[in-house]
PDB file of C-alpha atoms in Angstrom:
ATOM      1  CA  LEU R   1      14.455  -9.481  -6.420  1.00  0.00           C
ATOM      2  CA  THR R   2      17.664  -7.987  -5.264  1.00  0.00           C
ATOM      3  CA  LEU R   3      17.575 -10.477  -2.081  1.00  0.00           C
ATOM      4  CA  MET R   4      17.350 -13.407  -4.390  1.00  0.00           C
ATOM      5  CA  THR R   5      19.519 -16.055  -6.605  1.00  0.00           C
ATOM      6  CA  TYR R   6      21.134 -14.971 -10.739  1.00  0.00           C
ATOM      7  CA  GLU R   7      18.779 -18.703 -11.224  1.00  0.00           C
ATOM      8  CA  GLU R   8      15.540 -16.678  -8.976  1.00  0.00           C
ATOM      9  CA  ILE R   9      15.163 -14.012 -10.476  1.00  0.00           C
ATOM     10  CA  LEU R  10      15.439 -15.502 -14.225  1.00  0.00           C
ATOM     11  CA  ARG R  11      12.315 -18.017 -12.841  1.00  0.00           C
ATOM     12  CA  GLU R  12      10.175 -14.921 -10.947  1.00  0.00           C
ATOM     13  CA  ILE R  13      10.589 -13.071 -13.695  1.00  0.00           C
ATOM     14  CA  ARG R  14       9.701 -15.278 -16.838  1.00  0.00           C
ATOM     15  CA  GLU R  15       6.589 -16.502 -14.740  1.00  0.00           C
ATOM     16  CA  SER R  16       5.843 -13.429 -14.507  1.00  0.00           C
ATOM     17  CA  ARG R  17       5.715 -12.085 -17.623  1.00  0.00           C
ATOM     18  CA  GLN R  18       4.059 -15.526 -18.842  1.00  0.00           C
ATOM     19  CA  THR R  19       0.851 -14.922 -16.975  1.00  0.00           C
ATOM     20  CA  LEU R  20       0.906 -11.282 -17.604  1.00  0.00           C
ATOM     21  CA  GLU R  21       1.045 -12.516 -21.881  1.00  0.00           C
ATOM     22  CA  ALA R  22      -0.787 -15.104 -21.354  1.00  0.00           C
ATOM     23  CA  LEU R  23      -4.077 -13.027 -19.265  1.00  0.00           C
ATOM     24  CA  CYS R  24      -3.135  -9.523 -21.748  1.00  0.00           C
ATOM     25  CA  GLY R  25      -2.945 -11.951 -25.503  1.00  0.00           C
ATOM     26  CA  THR R  26       0.195 -10.024 -26.068  1.00  0.00           C
ATOM     27  CA  GLU R  27       4.199  -9.746 -26.147  1.00  0.00           C
ATOM     28  CA  VAL R  28       4.869  -7.909 -22.878  1.00  0.00           C
ATOM     29  CA  ARG R  29       7.990  -6.104 -23.868  1.00  0.00           C
ATOM     30  CA  GLY R  30       8.462  -3.604 -20.955  1.00  0.00           C
ATOM     31  CA  PHE R  31       9.605  -3.647 -17.093  1.00  0.00           C
ATOM     32  CA  ALA R  32       9.064  -2.462 -13.838  1.00  0.00           C
ATOM     33  CA  TYR R  33      11.091  -2.849 -11.139  1.00  0.00           C
ATOM     34  CA  PRO R  34       8.884  -4.094  -8.369  1.00  0.00           C
ATOM     35  CA  SER R  35       9.263  -1.090  -5.657  1.00  0.00           C
ATOM     36  CA  GLY R  36      11.752   0.514  -7.725  1.00  0.00           C
ATOM     37  CA  TYR R  37      14.178  -2.090  -5.961  1.00  0.00           C
ATOM     38  CA  VAL R  38      16.665  -2.280  -8.347  1.00  0.00           C
ATOM     39  CA  ASN R  39      20.305  -4.042  -8.325  1.00  0.00           C
ATOM     40  CA  ASN R  40      23.106  -5.355 -12.059  1.00  0.00           C
ATOM     41  CA  THR R  41      21.908  -8.270 -11.464  1.00  0.00           C
ATOM     42  CA  VAL R  42      18.052  -7.839 -11.694  1.00  0.00           C
ATOM     43  CA  ILE R  43      19.057  -5.248 -14.507  1.00  0.00           C
ATOM     44  CA  GLU R  44      21.186  -8.143 -16.110  1.00  0.00           C
ATOM     45  CA  ALA R  45      18.540 -10.738 -15.769  1.00  0.00           C
ATOM     46  CA  VAL R  46      15.608  -8.185 -16.996  1.00  0.00           C
ATOM     47  CA  LYS R  47      18.024  -7.651 -20.116  1.00  0.00           C
ATOM     48  CA  ASN R  48      18.887 -11.762 -20.648  1.00  0.00           C
ATOM     49  CA  LEU R  49      15.201 -12.577 -20.862  1.00  0.00           C
ATOM     50  CA  GLY R  50      15.217 -10.011 -23.976  1.00  0.00           C
ATOM     51  CA  PHE R  51      13.456  -7.075 -22.571  1.00  0.00           C
ATOM     52  CA  THR R  52      13.447  -3.754 -24.711  1.00  0.00           C
ATOM     53  CA  TYR R  53      13.209  -1.583 -21.476  1.00  0.00           C
ATOM     54  CA  ALA R  54      12.901  -0.700 -18.543  1.00  0.00           C
ATOM     55  CA  VAL R  55      11.132   1.895 -15.923  1.00  0.00           C
ATOM     56  CA  SER R  56      12.889   2.078 -12.338  1.00  0.00           C
ATOM     57  CA  CYS R  57      11.105   4.373  -9.196  1.00  0.00           C
ATOM     58  CA  VAL R  58      14.006   7.859 -10.488  1.00  0.00           C
ATOM     59  CA  ARG R  59      11.814  10.978 -10.687  1.00  0.00           C
ATOM     60  CA  GLY R  60      12.205  12.698 -13.745  1.00  0.00           C
ATOM     61  CA  LEU R  61      12.401  13.473 -17.576  1.00  0.00           C
ATOM     62  CA  ASN R  62      14.097  11.531 -19.906  1.00  0.00           C
ATOM     63  CA  ARG R  63      15.050  14.053 -22.444  1.00  0.00           C
ATOM     64  CA  CYS R  64      17.803  11.721 -24.417  1.00  0.00           C
ATOM     65  CA  VAL R  65      17.126   8.214 -22.694  1.00  0.00           C
ATOM     66  CA  LYS R  66      20.951   6.969 -21.917  1.00  0.00           C
ATOM     67  CA  ASP R  67      19.637   3.637 -20.238  1.00  0.00           C
ATOM     68  CA  PHE R  68      17.040   2.258 -20.987  1.00  0.00           C
ATOM     69  CA  PHE R  69      16.566  -0.725 -18.681  1.00  0.00           C
ATOM     70  CA  MET R  70      16.688   2.830 -16.261  1.00  0.00           C
ATOM     71  CA  ILE R  71      14.141   5.024 -17.276  1.00  0.00           C
ATOM     72  CA  GLU R  72      12.650   7.539 -15.071  1.00  0.00           C
ATOM     73  CA  ARG R  73       9.462   8.332 -14.858  1.00  0.00           C
ATOM     74  CA  ILE R  74       6.971  10.735 -13.554  1.00  0.00           C
ATOM     75  CA  GLY R  75       4.207   9.364 -10.818  1.00  0.00           C
ATOM     76  CA  ALA R  76       0.704  10.737 -11.645  1.00  0.00           C
ATOM     77  CA  PRO R  77      -1.666   8.735  -9.631  1.00  0.00           C
ATOM     78  CA  GLU R  78      -5.498  10.374  -9.393  1.00  0.00           C
ATOM     79  CA  SER R  79      -3.685  13.623 -10.675  1.00  0.00           C
ATOM     80  CA  SER R  80      -5.572  15.598 -13.296  1.00  0.00           C
ATOM     81  CA  VAL R  81      -4.029  16.911 -16.116  1.00  0.00           C
ATOM     82  CA  SER R  82      -2.916  19.995 -15.187  1.00  0.00           C
ATOM     83  CA  ASP R  83      -1.106  19.259 -12.243  1.00  0.00           C
ATOM     84  CA  LEU R  84       0.718  16.586 -14.354  1.00  0.00           C
ATOM     85  CA  LYS R  85       1.745  20.091 -16.352  1.00  0.00           C
ATOM     86  CA  ARG R  86       2.713  21.116 -13.465  1.00  0.00           C
ATOM     87  CA  CYS R  87       4.470  18.700 -12.657  1.00  0.00           C
ATOM     88  CA  ILE R  88       6.548  17.918 -16.227  1.00  0.00           C
ATOM     89  CA  ALA R  89       6.498  21.663 -15.837  1.00  0.00           C
ATOM     90  CA  LEU R  90       8.542  21.540 -12.312  1.00  0.00           C
ATOM     91  CA  LEU R  91      10.952  19.040 -13.551  1.00  0.00           C
ATOM     92  CA  ALA R  92      12.076  20.492 -16.909  1.00  0.00           C
ATOM     93  CA  ARG R  93      13.376  23.689 -15.443  1.00  0.00           C
ATOM     94  CA  ARG R  94      14.991  21.628 -12.753  1.00  0.00           C
ATOM     95  CA  ASN R  95      16.351  20.050 -15.775  1.00  0.00           C
ATOM     96  CA  PRO R  96      17.201  22.466 -18.277  1.00  0.00           C
ATOM     97  CA  ILE R  97      18.257  20.777 -21.418  1.00  0.00           C
TER      98      ILE R  97
END
C-alpha cells in the first residue's frame, strides 16, 4: 500500500473490506497493515474509510492506547499459553507503567 497513490489505496482497501464482509457476513471494523508496511497516507485512508482501529507489527503491550491506528501487538503463532504468558511478562517488565 505504501507504494500506491491515495486513490489506489482507497480502492484496494475498500474492495478487500467488501470481500471480507461478504465472506464473514459481518462488518469489518479493524485493519491490519499488510506486512506492517504503513505510512501517513495509508493511515489517513484507513481512517477515512471508517475503520475504528488498525494494528501495526510493532511489538508491545498497549497499556494506554494513544493511537488507535497504530496499535502494538504480540505475535503468538504456534505458541503455547505458557509461552504467551512469558512473552507478555517480559514485555511488561521492559515497559513498566
